[in-house]
Coordinates of C-alpha atoms and ligand atoms in Angstrom, one line a residue:
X395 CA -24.5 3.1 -2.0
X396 CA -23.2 5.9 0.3
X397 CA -24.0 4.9 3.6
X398 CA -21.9 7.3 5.7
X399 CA -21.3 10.9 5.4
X400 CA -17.9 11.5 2.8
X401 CA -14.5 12.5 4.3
X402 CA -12.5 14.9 2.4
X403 CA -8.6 13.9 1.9
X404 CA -5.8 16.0 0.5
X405 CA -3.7 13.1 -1.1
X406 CA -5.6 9.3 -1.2
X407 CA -3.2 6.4 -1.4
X408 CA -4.7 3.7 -2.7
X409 CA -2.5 0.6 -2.2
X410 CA 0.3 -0.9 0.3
X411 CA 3.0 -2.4 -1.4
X412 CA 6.1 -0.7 -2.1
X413 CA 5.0 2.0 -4.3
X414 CA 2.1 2.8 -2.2
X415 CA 4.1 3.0 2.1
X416 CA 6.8 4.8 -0.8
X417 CA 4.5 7.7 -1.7
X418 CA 3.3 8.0 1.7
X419 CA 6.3 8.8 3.3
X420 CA 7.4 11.2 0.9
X421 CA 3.9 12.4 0.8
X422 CA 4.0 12.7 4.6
X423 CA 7.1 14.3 4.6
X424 CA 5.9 16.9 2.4
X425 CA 2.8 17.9 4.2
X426 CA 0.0 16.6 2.1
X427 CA -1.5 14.6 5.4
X428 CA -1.8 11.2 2.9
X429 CA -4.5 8.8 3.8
X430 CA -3.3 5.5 2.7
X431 CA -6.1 2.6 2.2
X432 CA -4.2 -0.8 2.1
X433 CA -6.6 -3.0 0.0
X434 CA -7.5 -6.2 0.5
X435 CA -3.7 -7.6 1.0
X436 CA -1.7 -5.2 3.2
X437 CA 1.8 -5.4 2.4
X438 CA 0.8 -6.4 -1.0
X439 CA 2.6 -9.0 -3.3
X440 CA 6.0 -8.8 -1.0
X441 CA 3.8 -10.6 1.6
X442 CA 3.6 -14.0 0.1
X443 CA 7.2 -14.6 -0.7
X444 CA 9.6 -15.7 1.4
X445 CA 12.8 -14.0 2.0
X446 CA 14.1 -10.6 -0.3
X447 CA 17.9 -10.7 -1.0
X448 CA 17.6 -7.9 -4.1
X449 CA 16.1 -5.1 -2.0
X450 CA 19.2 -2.6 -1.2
X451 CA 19.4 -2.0 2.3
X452 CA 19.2 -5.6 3.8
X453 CA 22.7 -7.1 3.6
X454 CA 21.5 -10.3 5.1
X455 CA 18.4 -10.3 2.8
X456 CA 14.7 -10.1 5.0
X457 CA 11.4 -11.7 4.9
X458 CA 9.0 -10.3 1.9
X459 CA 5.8 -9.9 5.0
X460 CA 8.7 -8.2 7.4
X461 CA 10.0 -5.9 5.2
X462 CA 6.3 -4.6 4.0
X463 CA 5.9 -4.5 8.2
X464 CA 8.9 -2.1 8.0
X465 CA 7.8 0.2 4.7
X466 CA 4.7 0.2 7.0
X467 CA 6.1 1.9 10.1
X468 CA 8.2 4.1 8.7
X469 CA 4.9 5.5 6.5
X470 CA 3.3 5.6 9.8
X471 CA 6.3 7.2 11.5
X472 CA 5.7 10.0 8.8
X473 CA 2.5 10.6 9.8
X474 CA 0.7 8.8 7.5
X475 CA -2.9 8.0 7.5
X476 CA -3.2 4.1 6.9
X477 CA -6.2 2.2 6.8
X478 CA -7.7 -0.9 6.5
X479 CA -10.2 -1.0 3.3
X480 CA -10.4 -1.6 -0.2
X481 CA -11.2 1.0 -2.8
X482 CA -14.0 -0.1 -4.8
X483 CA -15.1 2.4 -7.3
X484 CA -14.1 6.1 -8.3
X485 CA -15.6 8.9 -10.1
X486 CA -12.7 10.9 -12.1
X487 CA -14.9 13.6 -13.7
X488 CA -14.3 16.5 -11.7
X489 CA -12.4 17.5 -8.5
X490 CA -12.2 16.7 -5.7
X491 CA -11.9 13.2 -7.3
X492 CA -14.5 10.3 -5.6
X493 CA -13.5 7.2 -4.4
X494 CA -15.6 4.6 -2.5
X495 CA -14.3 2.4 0.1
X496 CA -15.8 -0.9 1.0
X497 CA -18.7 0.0 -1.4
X498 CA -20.3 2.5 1.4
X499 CA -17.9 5.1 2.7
X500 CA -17.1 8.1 0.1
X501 CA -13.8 10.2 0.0
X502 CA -13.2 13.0 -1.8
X503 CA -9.3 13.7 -2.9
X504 CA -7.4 16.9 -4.0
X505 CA -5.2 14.3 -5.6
X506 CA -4.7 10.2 -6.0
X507 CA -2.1 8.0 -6.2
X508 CA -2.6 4.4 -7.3
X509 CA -0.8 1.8 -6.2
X510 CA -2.9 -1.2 -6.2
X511 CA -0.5 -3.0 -7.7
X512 CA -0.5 -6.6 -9.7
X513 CA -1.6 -9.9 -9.2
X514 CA 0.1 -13.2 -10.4
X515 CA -1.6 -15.5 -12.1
X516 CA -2.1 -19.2 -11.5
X517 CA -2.8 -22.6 -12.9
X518 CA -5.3 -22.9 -9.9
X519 CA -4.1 -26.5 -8.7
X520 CA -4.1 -27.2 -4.7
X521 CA -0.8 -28.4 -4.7
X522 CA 0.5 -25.4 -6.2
X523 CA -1.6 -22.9 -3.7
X524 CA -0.3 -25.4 -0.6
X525 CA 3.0 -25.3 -1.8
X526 CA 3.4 -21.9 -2.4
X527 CA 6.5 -20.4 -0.4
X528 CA 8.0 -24.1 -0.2
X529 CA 9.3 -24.4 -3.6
X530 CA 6.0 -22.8 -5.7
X531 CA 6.6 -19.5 -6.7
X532 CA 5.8 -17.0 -9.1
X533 CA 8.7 -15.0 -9.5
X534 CA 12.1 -16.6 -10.6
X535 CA 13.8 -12.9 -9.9
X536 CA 13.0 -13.0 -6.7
X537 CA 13.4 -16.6 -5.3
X538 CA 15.6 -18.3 -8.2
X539 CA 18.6 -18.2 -5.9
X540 CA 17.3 -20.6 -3.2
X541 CA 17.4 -23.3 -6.2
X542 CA 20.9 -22.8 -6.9
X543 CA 22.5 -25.8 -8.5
X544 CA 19.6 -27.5 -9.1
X545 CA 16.5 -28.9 -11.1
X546 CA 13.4 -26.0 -11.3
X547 CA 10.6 -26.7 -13.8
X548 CA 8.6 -23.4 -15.1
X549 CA 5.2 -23.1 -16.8
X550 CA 4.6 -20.5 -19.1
X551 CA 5.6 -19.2 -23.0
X552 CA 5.2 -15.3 -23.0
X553 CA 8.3 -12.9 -22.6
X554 CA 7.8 -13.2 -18.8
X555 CA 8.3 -17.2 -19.0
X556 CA 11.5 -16.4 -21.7
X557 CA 13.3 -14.2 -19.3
X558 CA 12.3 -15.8 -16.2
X559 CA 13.7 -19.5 -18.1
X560 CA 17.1 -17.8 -18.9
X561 CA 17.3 -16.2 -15.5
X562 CA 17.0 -19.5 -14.0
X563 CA 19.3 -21.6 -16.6
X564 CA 22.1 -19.7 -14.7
X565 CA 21.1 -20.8 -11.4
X566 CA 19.9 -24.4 -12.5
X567 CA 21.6 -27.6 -13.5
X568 CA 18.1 -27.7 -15.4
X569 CA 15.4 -25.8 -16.5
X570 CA 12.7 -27.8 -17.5
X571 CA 10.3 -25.6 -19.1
X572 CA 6.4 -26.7 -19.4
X573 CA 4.3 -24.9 -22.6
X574 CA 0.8 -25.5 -22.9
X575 CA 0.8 -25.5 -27.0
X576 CA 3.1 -26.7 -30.2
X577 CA 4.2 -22.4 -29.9
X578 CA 5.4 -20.4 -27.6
X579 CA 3.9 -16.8 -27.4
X580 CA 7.5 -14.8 -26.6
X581 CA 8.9 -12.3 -29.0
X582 CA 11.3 -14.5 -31.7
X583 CA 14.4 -13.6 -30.0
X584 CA 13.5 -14.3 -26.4
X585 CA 12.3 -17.7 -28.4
X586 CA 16.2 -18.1 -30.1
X587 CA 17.7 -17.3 -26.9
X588 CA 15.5 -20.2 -24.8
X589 CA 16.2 -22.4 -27.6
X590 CA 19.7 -21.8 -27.5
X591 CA 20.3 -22.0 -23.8
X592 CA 21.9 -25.7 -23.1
X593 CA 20.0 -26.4 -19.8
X594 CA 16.4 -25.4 -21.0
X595 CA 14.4 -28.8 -21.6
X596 CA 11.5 -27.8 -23.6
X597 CA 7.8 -29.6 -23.1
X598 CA 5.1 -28.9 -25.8
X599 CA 1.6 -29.8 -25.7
X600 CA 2.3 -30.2 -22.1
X601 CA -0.3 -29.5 -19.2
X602 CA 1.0 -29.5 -15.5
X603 CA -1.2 -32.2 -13.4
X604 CA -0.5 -31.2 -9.9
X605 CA 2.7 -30.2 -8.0
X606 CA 4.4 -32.8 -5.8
X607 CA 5.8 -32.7 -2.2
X608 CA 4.6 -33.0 1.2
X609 CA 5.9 -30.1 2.9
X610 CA 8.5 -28.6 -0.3
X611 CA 8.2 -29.4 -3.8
X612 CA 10.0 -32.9 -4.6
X613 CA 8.7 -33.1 -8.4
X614 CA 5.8 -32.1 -10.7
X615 CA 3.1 -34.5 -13.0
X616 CA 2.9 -33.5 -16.2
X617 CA 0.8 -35.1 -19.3
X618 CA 1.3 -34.4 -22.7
X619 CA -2.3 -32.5 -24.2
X620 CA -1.5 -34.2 -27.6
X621 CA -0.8 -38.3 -26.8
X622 CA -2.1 -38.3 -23.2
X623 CA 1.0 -39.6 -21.6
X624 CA 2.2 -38.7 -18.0
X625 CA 5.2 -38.0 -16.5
X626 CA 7.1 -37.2 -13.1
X627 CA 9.6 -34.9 -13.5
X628 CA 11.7 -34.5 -9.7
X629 CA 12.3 -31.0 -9.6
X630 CA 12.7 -28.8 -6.5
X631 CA 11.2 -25.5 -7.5
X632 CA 8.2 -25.1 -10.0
X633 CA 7.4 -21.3 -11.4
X634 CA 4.9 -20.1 -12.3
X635 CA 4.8 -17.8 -15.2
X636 CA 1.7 -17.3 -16.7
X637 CA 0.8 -13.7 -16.7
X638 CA 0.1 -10.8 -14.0
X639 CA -3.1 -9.0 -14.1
X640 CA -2.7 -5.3 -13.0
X641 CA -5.1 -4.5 -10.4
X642 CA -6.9 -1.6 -12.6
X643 CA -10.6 -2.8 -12.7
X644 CA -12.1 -0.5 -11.0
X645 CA -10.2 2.6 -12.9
X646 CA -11.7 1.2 -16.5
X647 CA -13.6 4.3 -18.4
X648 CA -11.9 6.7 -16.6
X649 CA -8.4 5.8 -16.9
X650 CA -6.2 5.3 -20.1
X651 CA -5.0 1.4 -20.1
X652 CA -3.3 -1.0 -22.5
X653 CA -5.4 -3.7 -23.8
X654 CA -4.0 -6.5 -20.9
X655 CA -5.4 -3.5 -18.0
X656 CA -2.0 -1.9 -17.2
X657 CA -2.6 2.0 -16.6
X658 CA -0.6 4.4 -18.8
X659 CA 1.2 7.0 -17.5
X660 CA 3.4 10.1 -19.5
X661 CA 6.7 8.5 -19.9
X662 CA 9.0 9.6 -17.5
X663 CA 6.4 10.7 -15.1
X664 CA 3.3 9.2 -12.9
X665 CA 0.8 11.5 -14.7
X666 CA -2.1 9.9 -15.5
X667 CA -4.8 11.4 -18.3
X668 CA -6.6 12.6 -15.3
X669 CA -4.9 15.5 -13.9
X670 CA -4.4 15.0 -10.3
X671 CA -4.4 11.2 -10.7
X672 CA -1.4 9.7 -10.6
X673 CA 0.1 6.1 -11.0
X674 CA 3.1 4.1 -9.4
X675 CA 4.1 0.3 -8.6
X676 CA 2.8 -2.7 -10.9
X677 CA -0.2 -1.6 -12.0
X678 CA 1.6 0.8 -14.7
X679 CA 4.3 -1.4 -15.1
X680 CA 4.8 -4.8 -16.7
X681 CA 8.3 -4.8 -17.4
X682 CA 10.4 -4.5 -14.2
X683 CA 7.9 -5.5 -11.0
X684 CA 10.5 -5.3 -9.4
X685 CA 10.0 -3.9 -5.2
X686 CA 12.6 -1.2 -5.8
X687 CA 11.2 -0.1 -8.7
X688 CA 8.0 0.1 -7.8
X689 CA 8.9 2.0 -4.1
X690 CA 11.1 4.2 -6.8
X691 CA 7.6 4.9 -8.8
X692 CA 5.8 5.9 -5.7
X693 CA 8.4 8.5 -4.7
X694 CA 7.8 9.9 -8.0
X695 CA 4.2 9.9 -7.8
X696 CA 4.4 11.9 -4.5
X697 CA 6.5 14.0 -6.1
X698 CA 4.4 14.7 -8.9
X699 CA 1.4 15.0 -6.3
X700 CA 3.3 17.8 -4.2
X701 CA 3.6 19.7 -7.6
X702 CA 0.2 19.1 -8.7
X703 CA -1.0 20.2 -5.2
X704 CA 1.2 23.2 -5.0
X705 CA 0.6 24.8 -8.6
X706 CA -3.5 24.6 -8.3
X707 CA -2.6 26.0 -4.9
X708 CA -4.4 23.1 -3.0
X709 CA -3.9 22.8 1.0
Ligands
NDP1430 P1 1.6 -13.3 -21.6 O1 0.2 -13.1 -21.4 O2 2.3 -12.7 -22.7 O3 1.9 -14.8 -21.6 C1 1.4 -15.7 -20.7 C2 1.8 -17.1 -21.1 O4 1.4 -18.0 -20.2 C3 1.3 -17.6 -22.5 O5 2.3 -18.3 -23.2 C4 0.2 -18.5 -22.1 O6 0.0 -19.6 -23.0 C5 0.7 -19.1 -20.8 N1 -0.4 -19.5 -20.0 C6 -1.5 -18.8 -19.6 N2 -2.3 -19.5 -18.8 C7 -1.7 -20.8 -18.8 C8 -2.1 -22.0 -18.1 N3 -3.2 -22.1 -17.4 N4 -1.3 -23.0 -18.3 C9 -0.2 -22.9 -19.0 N5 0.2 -21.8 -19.6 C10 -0.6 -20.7 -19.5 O7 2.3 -12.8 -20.2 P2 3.7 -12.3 -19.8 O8 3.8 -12.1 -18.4 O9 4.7 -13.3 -20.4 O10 3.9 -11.0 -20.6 C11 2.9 -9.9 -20.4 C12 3.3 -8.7 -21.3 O11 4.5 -8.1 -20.9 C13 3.5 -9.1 -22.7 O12 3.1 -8.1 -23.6 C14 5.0 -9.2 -22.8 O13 5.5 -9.1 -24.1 C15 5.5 -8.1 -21.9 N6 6.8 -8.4 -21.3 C16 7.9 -7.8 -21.9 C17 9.2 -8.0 -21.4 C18 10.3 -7.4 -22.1 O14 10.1 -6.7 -23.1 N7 11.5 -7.5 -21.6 C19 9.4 -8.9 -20.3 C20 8.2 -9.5 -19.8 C21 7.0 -9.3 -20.3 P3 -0.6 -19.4 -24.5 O15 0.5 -18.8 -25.3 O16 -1.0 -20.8 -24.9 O17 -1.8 -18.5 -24.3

């Protein structure tokens, strides 16, 4: 596997969303010379939305791609070390810590930070990839607002799709609200509070056909799993909301991780179990995903880095 000759790194960033340009500017700034590998979608998840009206700092609200161009320059503007590749396997046992990039070159690291983030999940319809950015999306949070005043359709019954349905039933005229069995999966009282929200149409047993629109969504085909009957419902937004998977494969063995792959770290830090390793963004965090709190969780991994670094006396 090792190809070229390994390269030895103070502090690796692995990841370039958020919490990963986060930690390397404070990691910059605090003279740990970070080397920053983006992964296989610079810019991360931020890069296929449209525009951002919830990050502070941007009063008129910016482009999701622009604003990762901007997190990017200023981590470069730090002195930051950022490169294209994507990290695809690690050995934790013993400093300094290995990680491979593109499968043949080796670096070693004094100390990691991952940040490689979280991927949405979807139904894996054409329409729904085409449409995506023009009225698909897979964050209510972030582009709800655009479908103020009206009709949105979601798919999905976890706490994610619960949250996400209420969000939106204060946006929407309607929420109509696609489940793929007789039950949905959320805790009981995000259940109640979906079943008590006015605007939330519920659909069970119902499977989403394809997404419909030529250049926005204009409505979705949906058929019922149980009596086989179609329907078009004319919506202007469909969400997704199915699931994220943490991007944490290549960590498994060596990492602690909850049983759906999202990295644990010691409450109210970015520790890791692996001294030296630490963990920030969407990969350890299935609650908020949100970019603030993420770029909030990569400061604090830098931070913890810069303490690692300086007690084992590490330059
Ligand atoms: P979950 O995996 O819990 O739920 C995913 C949902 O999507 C399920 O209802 C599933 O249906 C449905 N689904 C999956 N694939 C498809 C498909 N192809 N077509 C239609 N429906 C599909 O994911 P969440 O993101 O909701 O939650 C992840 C974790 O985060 C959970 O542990 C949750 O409790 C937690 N969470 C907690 C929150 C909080 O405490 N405030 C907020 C958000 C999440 P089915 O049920 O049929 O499998």
């Amino acid at each position: 596997m090792e190809t070229k000759p390994s390269e030895r790194v103070h502090c690796l960033i692995i990841g370039s969303g958020p919490a990963g340009y986060t930690a390397a500017i404070y990691a910059s700034r605090a003279n740990l010379k970070p080397v920053l590998y983006q992964g296989i979608q610079p810019g991360g998840q931020l890069t296929i939305t449209t525009e951002v009206e919830n990050y502070p700092g941007y009063p008129e609200g910016i482009q999701g791609p622009e604003m990762m161009v901007d997190f990017e320059k200023q981590a470069a503007r730090m002195g930051a070390d950022i490169r294209f590749g994507l990290a695809t396997k690690v050995d934790f046992s013993q400093q300094p810590y290995k990680v491979w990039i593109d499968d043949e070159k080796l670096i070693e690291a004094d100390a990691v930070i991952i940040a490689t983030g979280a991927s949405a999940k979807w139904l894996g319809l054409e329409s729904e990839q085409r449409l995506n950015g023009y009225g698909v999306s897979a964050c209510a949070v972030c582009d709800g607002f655009f479908f103020k005043g009206k009709e949105v359709a979601i798919v999905g019954a976890g706490d994610t799709a619960a949250e996400e349905a209420l969000y939106l039933s204060k946006l929407c005229t309607t929420v109509h609200m696609l489940i793929r069995r007789g039950e949905m999966r959320a805790s009981k009282v995000m259940q109640d509070r979906v079943f008590k929200a006015p605007n939330i149409k519920i659909y069970w047993n119902t499977d989403t056909e394809e997404v419909l629109g030529e250049k926005k969504v204009d409505s979705i085909r949906v058929k019922n799993n149980k009596t086989g009957e179609t329907q078009i419902i004319p919506v202007s937004a469909f969400f997704v909301a199915i699931g994220h998977q943490p991007n944490s494969e290549i960590f498994k063995g060596w990492l602690d991780m909850d049983e759906a792959g999202y990295l644990k770290t010691i409450p109210g830090t970015s520790r890791t179990n692996i001294e030296g390793v630490f963990a920030s963004g969407d990969v350890q965090d299935k609650i908020y995903r949100q970019a603030v709190t993420a770029a909030g969780s990569g400061c604090m991994a830098a931070l913890d880095a810069e303490r690692y670094l300086g007690a084992k006396e590490i330059h």
